[in-house]
mmCIF file of N, CA and C in Angstrom:
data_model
loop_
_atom_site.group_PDB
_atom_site.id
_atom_site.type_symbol
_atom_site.label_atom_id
_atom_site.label_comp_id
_atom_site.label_asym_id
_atom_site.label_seq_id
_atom_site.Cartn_x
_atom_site.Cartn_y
_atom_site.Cartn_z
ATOM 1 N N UNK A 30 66.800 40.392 82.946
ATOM 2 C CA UNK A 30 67.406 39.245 82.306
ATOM 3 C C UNK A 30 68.901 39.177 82.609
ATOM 4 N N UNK A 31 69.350 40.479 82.369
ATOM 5 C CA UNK A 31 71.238 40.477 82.597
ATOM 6 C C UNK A 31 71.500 39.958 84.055
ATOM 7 N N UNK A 32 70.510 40.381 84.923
ATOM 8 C CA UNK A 32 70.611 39.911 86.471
ATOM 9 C C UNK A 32 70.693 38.216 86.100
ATOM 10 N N UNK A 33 69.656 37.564 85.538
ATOM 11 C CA UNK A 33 69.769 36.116 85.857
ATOM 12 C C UNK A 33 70.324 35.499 85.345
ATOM 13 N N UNK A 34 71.176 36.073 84.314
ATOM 14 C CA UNK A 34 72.297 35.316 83.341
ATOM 15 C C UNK A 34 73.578 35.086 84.587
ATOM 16 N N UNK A 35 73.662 36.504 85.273
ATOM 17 C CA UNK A 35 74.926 36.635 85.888
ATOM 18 C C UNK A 35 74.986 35.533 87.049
ATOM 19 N N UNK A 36 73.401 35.452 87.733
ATOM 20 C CA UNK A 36 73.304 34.937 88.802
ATOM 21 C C UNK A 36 73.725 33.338 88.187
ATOM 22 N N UNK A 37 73.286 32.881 87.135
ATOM 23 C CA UNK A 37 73.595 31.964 87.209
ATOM 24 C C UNK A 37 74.752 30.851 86.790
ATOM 25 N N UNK A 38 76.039 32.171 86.594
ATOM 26 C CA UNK A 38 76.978 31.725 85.925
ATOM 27 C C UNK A 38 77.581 31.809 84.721
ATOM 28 N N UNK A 39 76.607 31.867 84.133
ATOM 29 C CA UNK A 39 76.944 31.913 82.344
ATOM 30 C C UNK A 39 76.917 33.165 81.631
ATOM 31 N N UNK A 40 77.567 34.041 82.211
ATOM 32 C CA UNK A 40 77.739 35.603 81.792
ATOM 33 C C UNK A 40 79.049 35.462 80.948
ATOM 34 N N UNK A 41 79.439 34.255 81.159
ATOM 35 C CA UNK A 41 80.761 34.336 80.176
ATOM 36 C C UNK A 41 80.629 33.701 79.021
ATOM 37 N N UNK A 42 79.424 33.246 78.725
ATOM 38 C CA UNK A 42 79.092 33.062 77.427
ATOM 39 C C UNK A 42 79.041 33.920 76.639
ATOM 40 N N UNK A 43 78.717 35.386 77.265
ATOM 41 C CA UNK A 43 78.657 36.350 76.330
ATOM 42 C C UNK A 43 79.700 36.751 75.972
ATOM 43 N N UNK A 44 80.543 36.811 76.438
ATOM 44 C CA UNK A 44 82.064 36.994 75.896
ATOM 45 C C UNK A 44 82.347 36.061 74.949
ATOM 46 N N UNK A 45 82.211 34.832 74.729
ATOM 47 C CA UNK A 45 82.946 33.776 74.052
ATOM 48 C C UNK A 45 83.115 34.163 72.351
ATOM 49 N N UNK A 46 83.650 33.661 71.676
ATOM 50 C CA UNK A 46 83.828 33.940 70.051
ATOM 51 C C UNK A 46 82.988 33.019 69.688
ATOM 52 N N UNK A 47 81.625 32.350 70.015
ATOM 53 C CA UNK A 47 81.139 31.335 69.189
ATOM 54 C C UNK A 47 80.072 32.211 68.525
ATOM 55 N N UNK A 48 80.273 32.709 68.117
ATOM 56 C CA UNK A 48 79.004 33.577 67.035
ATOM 57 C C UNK A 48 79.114 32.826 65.772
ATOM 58 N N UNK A 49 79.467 31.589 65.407
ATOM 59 C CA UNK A 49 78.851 30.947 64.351
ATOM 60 C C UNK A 49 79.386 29.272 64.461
ATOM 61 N N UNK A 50 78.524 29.084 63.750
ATOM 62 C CA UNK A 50 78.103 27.729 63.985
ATOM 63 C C UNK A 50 78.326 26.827 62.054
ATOM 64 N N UNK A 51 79.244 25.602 62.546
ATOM 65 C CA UNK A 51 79.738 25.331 61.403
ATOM 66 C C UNK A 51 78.796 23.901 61.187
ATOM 67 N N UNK A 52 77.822 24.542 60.726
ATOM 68 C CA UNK A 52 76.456 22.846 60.736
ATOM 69 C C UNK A 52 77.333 21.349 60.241
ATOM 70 N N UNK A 53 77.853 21.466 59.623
ATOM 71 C CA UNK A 53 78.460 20.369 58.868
ATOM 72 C C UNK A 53 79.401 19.780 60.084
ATOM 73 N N UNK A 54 80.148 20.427 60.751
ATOM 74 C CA UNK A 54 80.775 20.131 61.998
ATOM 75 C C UNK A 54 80.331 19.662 62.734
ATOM 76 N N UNK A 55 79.122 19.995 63.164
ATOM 77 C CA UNK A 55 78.333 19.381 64.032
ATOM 78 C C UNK A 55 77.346 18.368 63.930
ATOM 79 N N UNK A 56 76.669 18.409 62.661
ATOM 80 C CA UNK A 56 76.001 17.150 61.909
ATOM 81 C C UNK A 56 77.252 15.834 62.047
ATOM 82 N N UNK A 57 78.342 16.250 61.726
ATOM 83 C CA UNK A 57 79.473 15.146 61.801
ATOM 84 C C UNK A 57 79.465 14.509 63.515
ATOM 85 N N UNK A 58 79.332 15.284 64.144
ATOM 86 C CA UNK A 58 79.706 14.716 65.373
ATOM 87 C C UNK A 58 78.770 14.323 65.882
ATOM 88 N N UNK A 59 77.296 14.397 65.573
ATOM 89 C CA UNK A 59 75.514 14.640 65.938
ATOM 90 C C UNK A 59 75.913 12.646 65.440
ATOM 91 N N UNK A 60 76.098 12.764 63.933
ATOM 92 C CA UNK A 60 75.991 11.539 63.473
ATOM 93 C C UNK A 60 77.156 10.189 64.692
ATOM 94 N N UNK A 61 77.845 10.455 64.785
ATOM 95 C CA UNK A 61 79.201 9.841 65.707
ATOM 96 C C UNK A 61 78.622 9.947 67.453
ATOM 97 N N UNK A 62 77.567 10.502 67.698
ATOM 98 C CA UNK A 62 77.100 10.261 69.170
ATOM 99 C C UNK A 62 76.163 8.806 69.524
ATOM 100 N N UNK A 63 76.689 8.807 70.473
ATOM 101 C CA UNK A 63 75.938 7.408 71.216
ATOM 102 C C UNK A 63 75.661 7.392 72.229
ATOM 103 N N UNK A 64 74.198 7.189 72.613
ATOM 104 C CA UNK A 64 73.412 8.248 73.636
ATOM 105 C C UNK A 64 73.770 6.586 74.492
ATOM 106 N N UNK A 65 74.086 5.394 74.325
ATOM 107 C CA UNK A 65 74.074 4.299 75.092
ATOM 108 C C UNK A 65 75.794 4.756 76.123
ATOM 109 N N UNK A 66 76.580 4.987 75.620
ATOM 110 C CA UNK A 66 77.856 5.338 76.439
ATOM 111 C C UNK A 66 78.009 6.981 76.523
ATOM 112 N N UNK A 67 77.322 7.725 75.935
ATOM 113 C CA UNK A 67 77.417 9.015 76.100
ATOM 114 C C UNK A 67 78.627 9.660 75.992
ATOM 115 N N UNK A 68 78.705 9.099 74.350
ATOM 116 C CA UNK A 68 80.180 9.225 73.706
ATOM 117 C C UNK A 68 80.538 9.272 72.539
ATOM 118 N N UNK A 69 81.352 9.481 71.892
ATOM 119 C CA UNK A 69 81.317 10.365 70.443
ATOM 120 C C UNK A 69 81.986 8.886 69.619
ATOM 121 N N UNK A 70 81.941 8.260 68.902
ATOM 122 C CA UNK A 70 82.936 6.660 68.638
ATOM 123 C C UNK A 70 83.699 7.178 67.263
ATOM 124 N N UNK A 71 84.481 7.943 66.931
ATOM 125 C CA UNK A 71 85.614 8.385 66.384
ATOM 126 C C UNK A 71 86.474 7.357 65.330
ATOM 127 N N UNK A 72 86.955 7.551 64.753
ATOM 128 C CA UNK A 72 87.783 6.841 63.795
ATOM 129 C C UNK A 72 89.010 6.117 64.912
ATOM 130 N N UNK A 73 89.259 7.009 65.629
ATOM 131 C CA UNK A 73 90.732 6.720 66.496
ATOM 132 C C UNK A 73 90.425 6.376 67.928
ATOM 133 N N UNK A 74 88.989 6.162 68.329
ATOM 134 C CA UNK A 74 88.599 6.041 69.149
ATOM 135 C C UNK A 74 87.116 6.412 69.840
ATOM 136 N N UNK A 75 87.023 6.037 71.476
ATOM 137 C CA UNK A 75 85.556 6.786 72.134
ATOM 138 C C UNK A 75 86.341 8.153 72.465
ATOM 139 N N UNK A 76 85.147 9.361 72.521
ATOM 140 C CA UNK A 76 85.658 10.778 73.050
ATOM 141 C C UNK A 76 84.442 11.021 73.678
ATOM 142 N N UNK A 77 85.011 11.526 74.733
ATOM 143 C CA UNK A 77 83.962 11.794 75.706
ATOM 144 C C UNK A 77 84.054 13.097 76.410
ATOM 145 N N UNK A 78 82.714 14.566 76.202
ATOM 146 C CA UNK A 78 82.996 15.407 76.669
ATOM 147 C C UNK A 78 82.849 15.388 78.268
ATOM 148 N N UNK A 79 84.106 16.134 78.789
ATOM 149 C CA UNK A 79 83.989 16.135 80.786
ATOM 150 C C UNK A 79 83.413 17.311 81.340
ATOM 151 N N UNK A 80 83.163 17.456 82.421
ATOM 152 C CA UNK A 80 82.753 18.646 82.851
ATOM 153 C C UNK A 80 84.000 19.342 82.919
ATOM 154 N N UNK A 81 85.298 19.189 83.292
ATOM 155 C CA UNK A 81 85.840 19.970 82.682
ATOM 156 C C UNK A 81 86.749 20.462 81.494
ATOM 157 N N UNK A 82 86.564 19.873 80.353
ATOM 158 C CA UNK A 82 86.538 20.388 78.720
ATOM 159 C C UNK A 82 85.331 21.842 78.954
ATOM 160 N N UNK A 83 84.172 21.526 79.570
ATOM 161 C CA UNK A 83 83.258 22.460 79.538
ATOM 162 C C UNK A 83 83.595 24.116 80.361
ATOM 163 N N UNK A 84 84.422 23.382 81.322
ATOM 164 C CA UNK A 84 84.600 24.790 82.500
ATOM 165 C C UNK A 84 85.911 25.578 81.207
ATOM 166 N N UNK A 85 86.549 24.380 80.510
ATOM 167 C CA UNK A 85 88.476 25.141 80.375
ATOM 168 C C UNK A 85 87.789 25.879 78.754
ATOM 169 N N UNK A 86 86.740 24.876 77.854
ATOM 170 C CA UNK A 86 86.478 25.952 76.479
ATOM 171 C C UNK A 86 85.831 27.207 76.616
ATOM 172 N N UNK A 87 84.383 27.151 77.502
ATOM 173 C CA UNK A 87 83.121 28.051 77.659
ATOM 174 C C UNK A 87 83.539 28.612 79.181
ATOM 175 N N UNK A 88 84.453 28.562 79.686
ATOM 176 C CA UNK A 88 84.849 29.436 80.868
ATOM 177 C C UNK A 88 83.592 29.235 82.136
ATOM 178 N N UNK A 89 82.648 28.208 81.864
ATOM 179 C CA UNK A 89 81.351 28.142 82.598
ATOM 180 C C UNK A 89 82.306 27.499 84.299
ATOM 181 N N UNK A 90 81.659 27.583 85.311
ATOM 182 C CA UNK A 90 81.229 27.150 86.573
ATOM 183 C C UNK A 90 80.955 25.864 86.706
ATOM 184 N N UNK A 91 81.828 24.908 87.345
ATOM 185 C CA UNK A 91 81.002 23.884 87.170
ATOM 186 C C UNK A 91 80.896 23.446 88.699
ATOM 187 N N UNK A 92 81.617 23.903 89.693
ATOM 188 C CA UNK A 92 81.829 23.853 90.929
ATOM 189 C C UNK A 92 80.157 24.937 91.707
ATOM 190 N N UNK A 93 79.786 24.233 92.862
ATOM 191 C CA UNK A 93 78.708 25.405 93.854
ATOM 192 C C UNK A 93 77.266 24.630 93.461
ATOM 193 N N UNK A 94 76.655 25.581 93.726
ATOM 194 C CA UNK A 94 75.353 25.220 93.814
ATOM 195 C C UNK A 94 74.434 25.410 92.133
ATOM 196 N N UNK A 95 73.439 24.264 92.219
ATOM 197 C CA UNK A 95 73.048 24.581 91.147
ATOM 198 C C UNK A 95 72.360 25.555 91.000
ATOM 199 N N UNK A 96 71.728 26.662 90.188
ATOM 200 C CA UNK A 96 70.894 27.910 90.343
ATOM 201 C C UNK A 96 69.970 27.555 89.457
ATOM 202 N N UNK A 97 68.918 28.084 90.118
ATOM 203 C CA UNK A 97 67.277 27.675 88.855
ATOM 204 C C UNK A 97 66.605 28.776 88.771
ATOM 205 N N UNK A 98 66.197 29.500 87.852
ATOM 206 C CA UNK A 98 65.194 30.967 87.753
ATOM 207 C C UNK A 98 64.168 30.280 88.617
ATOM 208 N N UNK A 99 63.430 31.740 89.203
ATOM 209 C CA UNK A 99 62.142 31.501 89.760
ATOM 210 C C UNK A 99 61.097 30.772 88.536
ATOM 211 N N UNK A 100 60.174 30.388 89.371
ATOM 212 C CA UNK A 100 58.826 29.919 88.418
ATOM 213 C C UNK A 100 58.291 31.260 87.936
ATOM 214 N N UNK A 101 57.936 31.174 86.399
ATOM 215 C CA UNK A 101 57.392 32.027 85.339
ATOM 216 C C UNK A 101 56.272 32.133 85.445
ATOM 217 N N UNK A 102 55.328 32.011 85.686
ATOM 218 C CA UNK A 102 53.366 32.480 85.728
ATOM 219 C C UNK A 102 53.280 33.055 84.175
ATOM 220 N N UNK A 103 51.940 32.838 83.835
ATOM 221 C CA UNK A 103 51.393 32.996 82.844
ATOM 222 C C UNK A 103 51.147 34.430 82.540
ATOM 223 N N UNK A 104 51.088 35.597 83.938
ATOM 224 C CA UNK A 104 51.001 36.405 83.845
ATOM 225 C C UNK A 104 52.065 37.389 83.688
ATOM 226 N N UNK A 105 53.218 36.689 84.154
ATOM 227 C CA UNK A 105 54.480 37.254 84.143
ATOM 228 C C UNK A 105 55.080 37.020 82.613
ATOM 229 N N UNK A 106 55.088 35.833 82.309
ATOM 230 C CA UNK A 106 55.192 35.360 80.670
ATOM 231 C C UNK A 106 54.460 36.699 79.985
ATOM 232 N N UNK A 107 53.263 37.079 80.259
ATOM 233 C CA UNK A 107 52.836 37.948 78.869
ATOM 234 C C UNK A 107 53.558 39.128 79.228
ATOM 235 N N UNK A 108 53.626 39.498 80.345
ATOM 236 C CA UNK A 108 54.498 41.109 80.606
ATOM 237 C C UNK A 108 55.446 40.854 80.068
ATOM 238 N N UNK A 109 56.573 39.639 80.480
ATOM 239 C CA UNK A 109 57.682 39.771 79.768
ATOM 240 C C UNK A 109 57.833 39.988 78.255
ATOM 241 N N UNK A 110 56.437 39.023 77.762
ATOM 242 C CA UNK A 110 56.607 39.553 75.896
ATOM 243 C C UNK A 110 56.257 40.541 75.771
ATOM 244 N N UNK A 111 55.631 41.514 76.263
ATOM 245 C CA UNK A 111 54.766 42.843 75.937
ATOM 246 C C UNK A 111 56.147 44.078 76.094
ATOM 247 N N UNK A 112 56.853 43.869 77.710
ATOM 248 C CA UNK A 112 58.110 44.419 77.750
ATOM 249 C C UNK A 112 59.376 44.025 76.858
ATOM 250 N N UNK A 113 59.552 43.238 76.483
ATOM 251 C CA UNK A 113 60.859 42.486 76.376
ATOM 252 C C UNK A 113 60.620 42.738 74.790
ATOM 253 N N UNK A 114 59.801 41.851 74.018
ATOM 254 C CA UNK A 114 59.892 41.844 72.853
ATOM 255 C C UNK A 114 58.739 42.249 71.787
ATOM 256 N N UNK A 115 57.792 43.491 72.451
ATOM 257 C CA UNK A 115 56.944 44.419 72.124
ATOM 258 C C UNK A 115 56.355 44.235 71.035
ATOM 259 N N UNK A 116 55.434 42.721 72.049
ATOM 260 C CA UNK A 116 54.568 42.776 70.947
ATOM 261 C C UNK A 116 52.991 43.148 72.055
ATOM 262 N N UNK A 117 51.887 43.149 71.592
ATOM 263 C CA UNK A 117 50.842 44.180 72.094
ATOM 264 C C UNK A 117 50.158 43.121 73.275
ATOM 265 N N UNK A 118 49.484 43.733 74.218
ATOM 266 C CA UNK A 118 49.134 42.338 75.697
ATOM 267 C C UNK A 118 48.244 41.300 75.241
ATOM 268 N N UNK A 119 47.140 41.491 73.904
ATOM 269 C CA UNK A 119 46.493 40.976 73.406
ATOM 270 C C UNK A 119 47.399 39.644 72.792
ATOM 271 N N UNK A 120 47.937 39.984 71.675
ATOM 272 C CA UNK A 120 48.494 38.910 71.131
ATOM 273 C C UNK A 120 49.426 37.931 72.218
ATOM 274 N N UNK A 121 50.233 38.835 73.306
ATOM 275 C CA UNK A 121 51.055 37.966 74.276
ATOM 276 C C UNK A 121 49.986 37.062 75.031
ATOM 277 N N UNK A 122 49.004 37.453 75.233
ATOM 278 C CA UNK A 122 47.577 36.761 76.218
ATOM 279 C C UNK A 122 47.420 35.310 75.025
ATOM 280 N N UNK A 123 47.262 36.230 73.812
ATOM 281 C CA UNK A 123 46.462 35.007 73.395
ATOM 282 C C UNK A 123 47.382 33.765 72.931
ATOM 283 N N UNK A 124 48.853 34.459 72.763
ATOM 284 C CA UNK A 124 49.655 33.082 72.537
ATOM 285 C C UNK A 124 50.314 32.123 73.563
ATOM 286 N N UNK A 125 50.343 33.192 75.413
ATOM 287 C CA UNK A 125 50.450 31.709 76.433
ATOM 288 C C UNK A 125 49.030 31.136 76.378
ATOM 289 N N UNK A 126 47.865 31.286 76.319
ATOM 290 C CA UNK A 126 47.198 30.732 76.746
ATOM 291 C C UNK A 126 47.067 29.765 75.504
ATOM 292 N N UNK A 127 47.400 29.830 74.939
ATOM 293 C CA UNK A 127 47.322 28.461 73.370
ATOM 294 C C UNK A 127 48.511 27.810 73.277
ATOM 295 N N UNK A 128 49.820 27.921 74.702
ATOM 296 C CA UNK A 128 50.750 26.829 74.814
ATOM 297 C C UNK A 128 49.993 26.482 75.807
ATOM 298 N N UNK A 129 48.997 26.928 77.057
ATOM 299 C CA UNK A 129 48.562 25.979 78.116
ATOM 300 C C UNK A 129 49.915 26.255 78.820
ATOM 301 N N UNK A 130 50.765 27.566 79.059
ATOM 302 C CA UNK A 130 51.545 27.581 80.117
ATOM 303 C C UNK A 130 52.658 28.720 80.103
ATOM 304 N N UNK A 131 53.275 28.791 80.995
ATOM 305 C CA UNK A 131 54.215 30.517 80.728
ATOM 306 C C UNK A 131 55.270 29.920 79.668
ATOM 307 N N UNK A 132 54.595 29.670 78.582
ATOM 308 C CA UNK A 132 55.687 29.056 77.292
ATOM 309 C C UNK A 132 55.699 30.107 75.731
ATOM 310 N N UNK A 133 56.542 30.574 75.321
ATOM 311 C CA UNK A 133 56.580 31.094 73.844
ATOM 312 C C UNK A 133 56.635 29.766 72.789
ATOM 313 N N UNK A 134 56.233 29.651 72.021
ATOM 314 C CA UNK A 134 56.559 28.739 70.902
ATOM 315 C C UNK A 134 58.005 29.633 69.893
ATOM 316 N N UNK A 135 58.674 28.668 69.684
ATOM 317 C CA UNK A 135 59.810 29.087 68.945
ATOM 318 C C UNK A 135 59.417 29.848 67.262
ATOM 319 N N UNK A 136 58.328 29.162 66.372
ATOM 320 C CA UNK A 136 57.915 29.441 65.514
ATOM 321 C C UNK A 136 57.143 30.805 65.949
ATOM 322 N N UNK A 137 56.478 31.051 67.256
ATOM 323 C CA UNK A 137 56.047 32.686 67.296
ATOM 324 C C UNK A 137 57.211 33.629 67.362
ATOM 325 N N UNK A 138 58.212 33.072 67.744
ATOM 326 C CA UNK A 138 59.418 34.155 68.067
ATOM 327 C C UNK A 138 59.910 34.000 66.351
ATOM 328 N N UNK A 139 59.686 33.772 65.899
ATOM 329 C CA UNK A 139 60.838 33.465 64.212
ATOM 330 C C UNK A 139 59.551 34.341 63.803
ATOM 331 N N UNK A 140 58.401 34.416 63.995
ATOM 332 C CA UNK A 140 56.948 35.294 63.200
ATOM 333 C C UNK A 140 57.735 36.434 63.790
ATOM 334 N N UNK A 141 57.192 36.700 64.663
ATOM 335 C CA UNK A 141 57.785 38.240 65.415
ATOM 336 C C UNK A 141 59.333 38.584 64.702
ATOM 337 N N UNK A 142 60.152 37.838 65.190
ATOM 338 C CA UNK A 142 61.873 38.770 64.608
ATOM 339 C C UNK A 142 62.651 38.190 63.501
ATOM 340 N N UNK A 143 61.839 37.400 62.357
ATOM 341 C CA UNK A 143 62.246 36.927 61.600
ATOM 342 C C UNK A 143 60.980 37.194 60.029
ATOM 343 N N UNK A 144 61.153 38.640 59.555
ATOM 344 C CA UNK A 144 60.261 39.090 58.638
ATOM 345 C C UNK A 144 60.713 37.482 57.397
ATOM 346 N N UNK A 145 59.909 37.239 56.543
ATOM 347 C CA UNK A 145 60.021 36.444 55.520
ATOM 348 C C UNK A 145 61.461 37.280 54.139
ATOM 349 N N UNK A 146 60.805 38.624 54.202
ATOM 350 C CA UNK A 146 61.719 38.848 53.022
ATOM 351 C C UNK A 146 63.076 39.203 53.995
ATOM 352 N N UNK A 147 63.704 39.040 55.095
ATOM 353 C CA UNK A 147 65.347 39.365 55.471
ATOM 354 C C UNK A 147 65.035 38.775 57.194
ATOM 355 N N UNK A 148 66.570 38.942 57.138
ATOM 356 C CA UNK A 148 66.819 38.217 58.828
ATOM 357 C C UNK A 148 67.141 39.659 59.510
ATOM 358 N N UNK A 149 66.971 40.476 59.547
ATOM 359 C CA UNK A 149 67.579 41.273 60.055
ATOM 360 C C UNK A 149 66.241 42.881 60.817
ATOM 361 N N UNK A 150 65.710 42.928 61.878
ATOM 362 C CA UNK A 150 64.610 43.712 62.154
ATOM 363 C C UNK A 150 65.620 44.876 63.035
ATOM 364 N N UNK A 151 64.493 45.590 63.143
ATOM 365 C CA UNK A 151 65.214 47.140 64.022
ATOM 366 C C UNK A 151 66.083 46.826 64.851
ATOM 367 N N UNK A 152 65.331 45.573 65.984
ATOM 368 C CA UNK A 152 66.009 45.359 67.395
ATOM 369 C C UNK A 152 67.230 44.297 67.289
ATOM 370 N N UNK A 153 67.099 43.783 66.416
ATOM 371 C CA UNK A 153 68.647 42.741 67.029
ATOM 372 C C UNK A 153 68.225 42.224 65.350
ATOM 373 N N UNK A 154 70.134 41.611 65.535
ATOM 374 C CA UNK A 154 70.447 40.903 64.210
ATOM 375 C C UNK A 154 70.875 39.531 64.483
ATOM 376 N N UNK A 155 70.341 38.525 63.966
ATOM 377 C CA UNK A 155 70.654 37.301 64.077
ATOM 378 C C UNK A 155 71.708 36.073 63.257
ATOM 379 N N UNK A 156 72.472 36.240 64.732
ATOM 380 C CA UNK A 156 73.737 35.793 63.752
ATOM 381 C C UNK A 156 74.140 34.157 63.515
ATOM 382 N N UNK A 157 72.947 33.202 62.882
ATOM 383 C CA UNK A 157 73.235 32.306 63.320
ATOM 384 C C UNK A 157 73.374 30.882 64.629
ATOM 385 N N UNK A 158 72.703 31.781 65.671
ATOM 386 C CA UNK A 158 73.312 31.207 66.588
ATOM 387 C C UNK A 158 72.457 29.847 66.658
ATOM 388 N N UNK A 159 73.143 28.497 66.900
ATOM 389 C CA UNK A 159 72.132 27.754 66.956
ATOM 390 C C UNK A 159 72.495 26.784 68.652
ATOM 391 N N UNK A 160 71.566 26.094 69.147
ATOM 392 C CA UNK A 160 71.649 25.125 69.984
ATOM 393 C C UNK A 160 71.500 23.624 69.687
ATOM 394 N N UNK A 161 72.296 22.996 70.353
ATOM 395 C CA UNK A 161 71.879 21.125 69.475
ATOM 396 C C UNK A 161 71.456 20.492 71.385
#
């Protein structure tokens, strides 16, 4: 995995300070988007993120070639859950083949590392992180 993060640029995400996420901040700006100009319509104006706001905050690449992981197989999908996030070949078998493709469902990953009574399991602690 550390190989294809690097390969593809975004190894400097892991560095960044965004380990939390201010929902209300972003619900504000979620609400203020307009997918017709692809632009935020502001009290004081349109704001519009550039590719480079993106390279100068998140330190990302925006220059070269684009990079794409290889194609995933169904068979490679269950090794990776069996290695990666240890759960047994049975259950990894039986949950690609009930997406119909080398896919995890997000709700199986929250079953697996998200016990009901705490957020917090042996292997990793979850800090929040969200994607919009």
């Amino acid at each position: 995995m550390e190989s294809w993060v690097s390969r593809s640029g975004l190894a400097s995400l892991q560095r960044t300070s965004l380990n939390k996420i201010d929902t209300n901040l972003v619900s504000a700006f979620v609400e203020r988007w307009h997918l017709e100009t692809s632009s935020f319509h502001m009290p004081f104006g349109e704001m519009s993120i550039t590719l480079d706001d993106v390279a100068c905050l998140l330190h990302l690449p925006i220059r070269g070639i684009f990079w794409s992981p290889q194609d995933v197989t169904e068979e490679l999908a269950v090794e990776l859950a069996v290695d990666y996030l240890e759960v047994s070949q049975s259950q990894a078998q039986s949950h690609v083949r009930s997406c119909r493709g080398s896919y995890y469902k997000l709700e199986w990953l929250y079953d697996i590392f998200l016990p009901s009574e705490c957020c917090r399991c042996d292997r990793f602690i979850f800090r929040g992180h969200h994607s919009i």
